[in-house]
Short mmCIF file of C-alpha atoms in Angstrom, two decimals:
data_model
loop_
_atom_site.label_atom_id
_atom_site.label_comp_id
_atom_site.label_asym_id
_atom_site.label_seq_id
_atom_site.Cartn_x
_atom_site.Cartn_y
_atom_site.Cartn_z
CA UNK E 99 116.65 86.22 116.08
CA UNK E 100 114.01 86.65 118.56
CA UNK E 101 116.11 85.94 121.37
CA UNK E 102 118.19 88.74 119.87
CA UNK E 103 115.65 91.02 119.85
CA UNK E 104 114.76 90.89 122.86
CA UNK E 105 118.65 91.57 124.58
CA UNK E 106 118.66 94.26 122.70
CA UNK E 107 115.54 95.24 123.81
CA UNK E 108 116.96 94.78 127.64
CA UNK E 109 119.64 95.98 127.33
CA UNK E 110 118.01 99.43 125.63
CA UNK E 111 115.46 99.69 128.19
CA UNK E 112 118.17 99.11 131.14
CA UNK E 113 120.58 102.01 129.12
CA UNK E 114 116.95 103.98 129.43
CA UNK E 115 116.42 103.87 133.38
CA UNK E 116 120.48 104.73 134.19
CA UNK E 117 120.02 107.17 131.90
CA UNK E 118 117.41 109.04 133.73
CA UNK E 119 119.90 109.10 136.80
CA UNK E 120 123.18 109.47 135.07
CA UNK E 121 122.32 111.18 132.13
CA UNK E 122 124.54 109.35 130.03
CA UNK E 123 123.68 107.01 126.99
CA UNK E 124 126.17 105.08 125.65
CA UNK E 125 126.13 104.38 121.28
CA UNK E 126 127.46 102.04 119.25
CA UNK E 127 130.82 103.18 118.13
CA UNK E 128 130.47 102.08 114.45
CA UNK E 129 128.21 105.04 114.30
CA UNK E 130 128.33 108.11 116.23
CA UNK E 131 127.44 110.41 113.59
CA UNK E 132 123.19 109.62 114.19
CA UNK E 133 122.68 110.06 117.64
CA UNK E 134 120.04 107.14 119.28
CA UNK E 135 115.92 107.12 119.77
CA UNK E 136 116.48 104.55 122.23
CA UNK E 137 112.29 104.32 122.89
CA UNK E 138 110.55 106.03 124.99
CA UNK E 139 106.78 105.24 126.71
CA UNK E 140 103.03 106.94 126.15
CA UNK E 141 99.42 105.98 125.91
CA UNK E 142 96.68 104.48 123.47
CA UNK E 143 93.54 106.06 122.66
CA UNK E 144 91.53 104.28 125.71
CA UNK E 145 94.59 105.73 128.14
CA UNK E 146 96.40 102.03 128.39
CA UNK E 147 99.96 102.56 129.43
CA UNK E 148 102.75 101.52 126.22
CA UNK E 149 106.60 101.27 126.05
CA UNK E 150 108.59 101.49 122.81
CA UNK E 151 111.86 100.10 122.39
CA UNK E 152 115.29 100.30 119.84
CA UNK E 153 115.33 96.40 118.76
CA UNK E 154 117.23 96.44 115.48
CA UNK E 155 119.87 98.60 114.10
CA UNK E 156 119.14 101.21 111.02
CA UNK E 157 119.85 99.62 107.95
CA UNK E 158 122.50 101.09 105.80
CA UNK E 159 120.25 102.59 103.26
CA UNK E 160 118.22 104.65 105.90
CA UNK E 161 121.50 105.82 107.71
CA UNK E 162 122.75 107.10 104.09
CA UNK E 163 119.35 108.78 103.73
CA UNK E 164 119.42 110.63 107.45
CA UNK E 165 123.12 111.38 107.04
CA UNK E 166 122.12 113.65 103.64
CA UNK E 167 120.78 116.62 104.49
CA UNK E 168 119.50 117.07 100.76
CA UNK E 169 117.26 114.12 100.66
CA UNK E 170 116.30 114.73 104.40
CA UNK E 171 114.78 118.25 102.67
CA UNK E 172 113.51 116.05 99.90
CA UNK E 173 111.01 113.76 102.17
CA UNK E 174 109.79 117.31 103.56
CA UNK E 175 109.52 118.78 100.61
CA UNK E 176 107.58 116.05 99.12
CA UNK E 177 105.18 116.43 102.52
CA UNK E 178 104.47 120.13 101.45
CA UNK E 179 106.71 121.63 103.77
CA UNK E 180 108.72 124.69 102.32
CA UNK E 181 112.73 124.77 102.92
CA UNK E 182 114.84 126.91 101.71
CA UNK E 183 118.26 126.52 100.88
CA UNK E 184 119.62 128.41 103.86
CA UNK E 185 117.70 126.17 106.21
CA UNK E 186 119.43 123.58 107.58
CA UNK E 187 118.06 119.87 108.59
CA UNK E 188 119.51 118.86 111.40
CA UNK E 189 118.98 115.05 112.60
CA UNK E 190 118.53 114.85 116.88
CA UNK E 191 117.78 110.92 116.54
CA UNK E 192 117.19 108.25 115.17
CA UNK E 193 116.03 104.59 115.49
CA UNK E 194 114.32 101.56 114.70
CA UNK E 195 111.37 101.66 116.93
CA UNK E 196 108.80 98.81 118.45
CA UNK E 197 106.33 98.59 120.88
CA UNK E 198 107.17 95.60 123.46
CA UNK E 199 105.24 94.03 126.67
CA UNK E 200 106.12 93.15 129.74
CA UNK E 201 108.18 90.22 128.75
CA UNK E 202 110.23 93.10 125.55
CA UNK E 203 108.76 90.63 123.37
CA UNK E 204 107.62 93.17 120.19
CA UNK E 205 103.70 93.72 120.21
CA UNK E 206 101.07 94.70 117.20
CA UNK E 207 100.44 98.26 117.51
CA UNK E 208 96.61 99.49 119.21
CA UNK E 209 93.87 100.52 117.11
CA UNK E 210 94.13 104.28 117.03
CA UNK E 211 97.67 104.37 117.14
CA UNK E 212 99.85 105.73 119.98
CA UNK E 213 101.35 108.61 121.74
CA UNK E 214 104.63 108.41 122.59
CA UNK E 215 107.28 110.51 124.53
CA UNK E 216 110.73 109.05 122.47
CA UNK E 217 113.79 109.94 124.69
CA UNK E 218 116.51 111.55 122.79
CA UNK E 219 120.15 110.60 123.07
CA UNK E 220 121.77 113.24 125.04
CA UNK E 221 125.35 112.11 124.32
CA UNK E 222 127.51 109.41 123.44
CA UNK E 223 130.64 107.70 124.67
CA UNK E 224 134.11 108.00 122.16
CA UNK E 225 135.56 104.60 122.43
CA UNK E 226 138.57 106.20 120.66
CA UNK E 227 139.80 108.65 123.20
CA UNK E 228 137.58 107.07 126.51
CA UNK E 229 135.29 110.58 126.89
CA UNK E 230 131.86 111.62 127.12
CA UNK E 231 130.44 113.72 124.09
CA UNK E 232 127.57 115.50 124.21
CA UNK E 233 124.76 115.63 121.82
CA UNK E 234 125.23 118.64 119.87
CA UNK E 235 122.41 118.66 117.71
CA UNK E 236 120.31 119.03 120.67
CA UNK E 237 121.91 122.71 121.16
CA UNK E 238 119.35 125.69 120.71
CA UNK E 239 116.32 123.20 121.19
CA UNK E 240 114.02 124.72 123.62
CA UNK E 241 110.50 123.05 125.47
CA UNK E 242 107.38 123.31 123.26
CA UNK E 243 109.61 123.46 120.41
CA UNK E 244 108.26 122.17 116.70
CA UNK E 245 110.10 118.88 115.24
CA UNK E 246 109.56 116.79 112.45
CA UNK E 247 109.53 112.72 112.79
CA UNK E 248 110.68 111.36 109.50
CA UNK E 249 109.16 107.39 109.51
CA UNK E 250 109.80 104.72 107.03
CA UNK E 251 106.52 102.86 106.30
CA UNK E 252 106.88 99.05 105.85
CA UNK E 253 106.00 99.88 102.32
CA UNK E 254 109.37 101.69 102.27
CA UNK E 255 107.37 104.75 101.88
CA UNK E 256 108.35 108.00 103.86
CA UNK E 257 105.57 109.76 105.97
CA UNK E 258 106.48 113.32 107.70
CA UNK E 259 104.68 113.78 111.60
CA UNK E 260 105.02 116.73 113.53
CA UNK E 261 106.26 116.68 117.20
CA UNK E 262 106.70 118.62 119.72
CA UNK E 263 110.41 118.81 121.59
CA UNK E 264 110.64 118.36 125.57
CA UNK E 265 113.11 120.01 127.22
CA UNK E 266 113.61 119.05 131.19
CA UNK E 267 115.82 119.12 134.06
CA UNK E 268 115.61 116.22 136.42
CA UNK E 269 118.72 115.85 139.32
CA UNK E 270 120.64 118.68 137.35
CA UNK E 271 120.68 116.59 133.98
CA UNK E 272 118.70 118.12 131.23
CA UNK E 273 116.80 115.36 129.24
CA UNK E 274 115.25 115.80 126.08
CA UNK E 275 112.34 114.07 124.24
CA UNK E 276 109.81 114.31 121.50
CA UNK E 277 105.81 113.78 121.80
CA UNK E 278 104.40 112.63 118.58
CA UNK E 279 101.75 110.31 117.90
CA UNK E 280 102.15 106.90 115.82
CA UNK E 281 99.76 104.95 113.88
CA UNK E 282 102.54 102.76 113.14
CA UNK E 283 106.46 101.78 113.84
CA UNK E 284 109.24 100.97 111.99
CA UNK E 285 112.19 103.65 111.79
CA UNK E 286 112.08 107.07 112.25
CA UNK E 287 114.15 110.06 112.75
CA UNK E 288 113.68 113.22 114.68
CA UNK E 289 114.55 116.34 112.50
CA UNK E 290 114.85 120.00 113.82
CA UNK E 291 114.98 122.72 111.45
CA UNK E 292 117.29 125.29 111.82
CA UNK E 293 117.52 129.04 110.42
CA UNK E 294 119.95 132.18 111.36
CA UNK E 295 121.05 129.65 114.78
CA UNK E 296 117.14 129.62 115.91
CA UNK E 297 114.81 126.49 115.47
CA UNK E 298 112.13 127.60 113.00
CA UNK E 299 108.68 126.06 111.70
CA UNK E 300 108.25 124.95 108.45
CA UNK E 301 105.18 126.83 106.22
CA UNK E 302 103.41 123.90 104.48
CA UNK E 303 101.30 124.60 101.09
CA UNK E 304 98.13 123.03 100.90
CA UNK E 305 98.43 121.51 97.69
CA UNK E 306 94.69 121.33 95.42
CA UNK E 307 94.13 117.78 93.95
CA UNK E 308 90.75 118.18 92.47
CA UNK E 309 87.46 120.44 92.31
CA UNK E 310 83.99 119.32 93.45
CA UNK E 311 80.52 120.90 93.73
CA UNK E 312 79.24 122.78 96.30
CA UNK E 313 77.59 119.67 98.07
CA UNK E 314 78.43 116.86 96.38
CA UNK E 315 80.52 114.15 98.39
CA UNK E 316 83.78 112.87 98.00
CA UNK E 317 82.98 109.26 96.38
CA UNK E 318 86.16 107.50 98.37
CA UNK E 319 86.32 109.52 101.51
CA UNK E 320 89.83 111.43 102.13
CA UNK E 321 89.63 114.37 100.64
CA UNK E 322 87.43 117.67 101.77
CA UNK E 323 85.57 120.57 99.92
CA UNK E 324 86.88 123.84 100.94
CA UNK E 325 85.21 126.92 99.59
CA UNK E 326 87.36 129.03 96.74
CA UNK E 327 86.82 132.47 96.88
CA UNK E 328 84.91 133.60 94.12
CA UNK E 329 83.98 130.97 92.37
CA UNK E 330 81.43 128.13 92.19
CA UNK E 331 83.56 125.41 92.34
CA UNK E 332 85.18 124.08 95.76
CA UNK E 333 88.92 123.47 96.19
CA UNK E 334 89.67 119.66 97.64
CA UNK E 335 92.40 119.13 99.75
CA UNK E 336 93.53 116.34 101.93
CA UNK E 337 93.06 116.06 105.39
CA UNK E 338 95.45 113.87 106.00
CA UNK E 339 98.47 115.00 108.41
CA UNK E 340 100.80 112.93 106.82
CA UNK E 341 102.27 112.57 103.49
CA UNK E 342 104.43 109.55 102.04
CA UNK E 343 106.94 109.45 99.47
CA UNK E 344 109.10 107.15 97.56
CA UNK E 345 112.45 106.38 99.34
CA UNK E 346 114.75 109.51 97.90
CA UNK E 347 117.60 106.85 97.31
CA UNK E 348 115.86 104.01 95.77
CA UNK E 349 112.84 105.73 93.90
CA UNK E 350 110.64 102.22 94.52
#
């Protein structure tokens, strides 16, 4: 299995570096309907230099989740993010993602976390009728757009990170990536948001989960006073940018 691992690790990283010449990544053919996070590279907190690579396929209860749009809204909704019914989800990528060395053998992830620049698959090859297809999810994204990184938890929990698209011509290709930052790795999904053919931003309630006194502390430590207007009492909320939720499918 390790051995494994670590082909497909190659073999992803080597699809990576033509890619950036040839602009051209070629997907499995038993599923062309979620385009590839093949990896991508960033930093650690003390500025040390990481690469993160596809090792394993999605399993078949994550694609079923990414390929419906309703319980894509669902793990945003359950973040706090508003979507309406005439928004659509639309999946750019997805993958099951792991920080490797030098040697693509997988590697714990850095206290602090990571930021990474995940490469988005810009098309795919048809094995049916021997052509190139583009990517057309990626259509309408622009630079310095907002995305949303839908990652499965080892817990089999569902947090919601927000990204930001990148958008760049290199040779005459146009390459596209996401910058988000990870405190962990596992599968995730890059989600754009789309409303009246423009990518949109989602509003996100701040949801109350308590009241505390004006100075008194929060006993455990993740949750903040914020002052309500005209009253006594402070509203808590948490501080956290991430929520987690229940897989939509399985409920555990």
């Amino acid at each position: 299995m390790k051995s494994l691992k670590k082909a497909a690790a190659v073999a992803a990283a080597a699809v990576l570096c033509v890619s950036m010449s040839v602009g051209v990544f070629a997907s499995s053919p038993t599923d062309p309907e979620i385009p590839s996070v093949w990896g991508g590279n960033g930093t650690d907190k003390d500025g040390n230099k990481v690469t993160a690579m596809q090792t394993e396929e999605l399993s078949k209860e994550v694609e079923e989740i990414l390929k419906d749009e309703e319980q894509v809204k669902e793990i945003l909704k359950e973040a706090g993010y508003e979507v309406t019914e005439d928004q659509n989800a639309v999946v750019l990528g997805a993958g099951n993602i792991e920080l490797v060395d030098g040697q693509w053998d997988g590697m714990e992830m850095p206290e602090g976390g990571v930021d990474l620049e995940l490469r988005l698959e810009t098309g795919s090859w048809d094995w049916d009728t021997n052509t190139y297809v583009e990517n057309e999810t990626l259509k309408d994204l622009k630079d310095g757009d907002t995305v949303y990184v839908l990652h499965q938890k080892a817990d089999g929990t569902w947090e919601v990170l927000e990204g930001t698209a990148v958008v760049e011509n290199i040779y005459g290709y146009t390459y596209y990536s996401v910058k988000a930052h990870f405190d962990s790795l596992s599968p995730v999904a890059i989600v754009k948001i789309m409303s009246n053919g423009e990518v949109v931003v989602l509003d996100k309630e701040e949801k109350p989960v308590g009241t505390i006194k004006p100075g008194e502390k929060d006993p455990v430590g993740t949750i903040q006073p914020e002052k309500a207007e005209g009253k006594g009492d402070s509203k808590v909320v948490k501080t956290s940018s991430a929520t987690t939720k229940k897989s939509p499918k399985t409920g555990n």
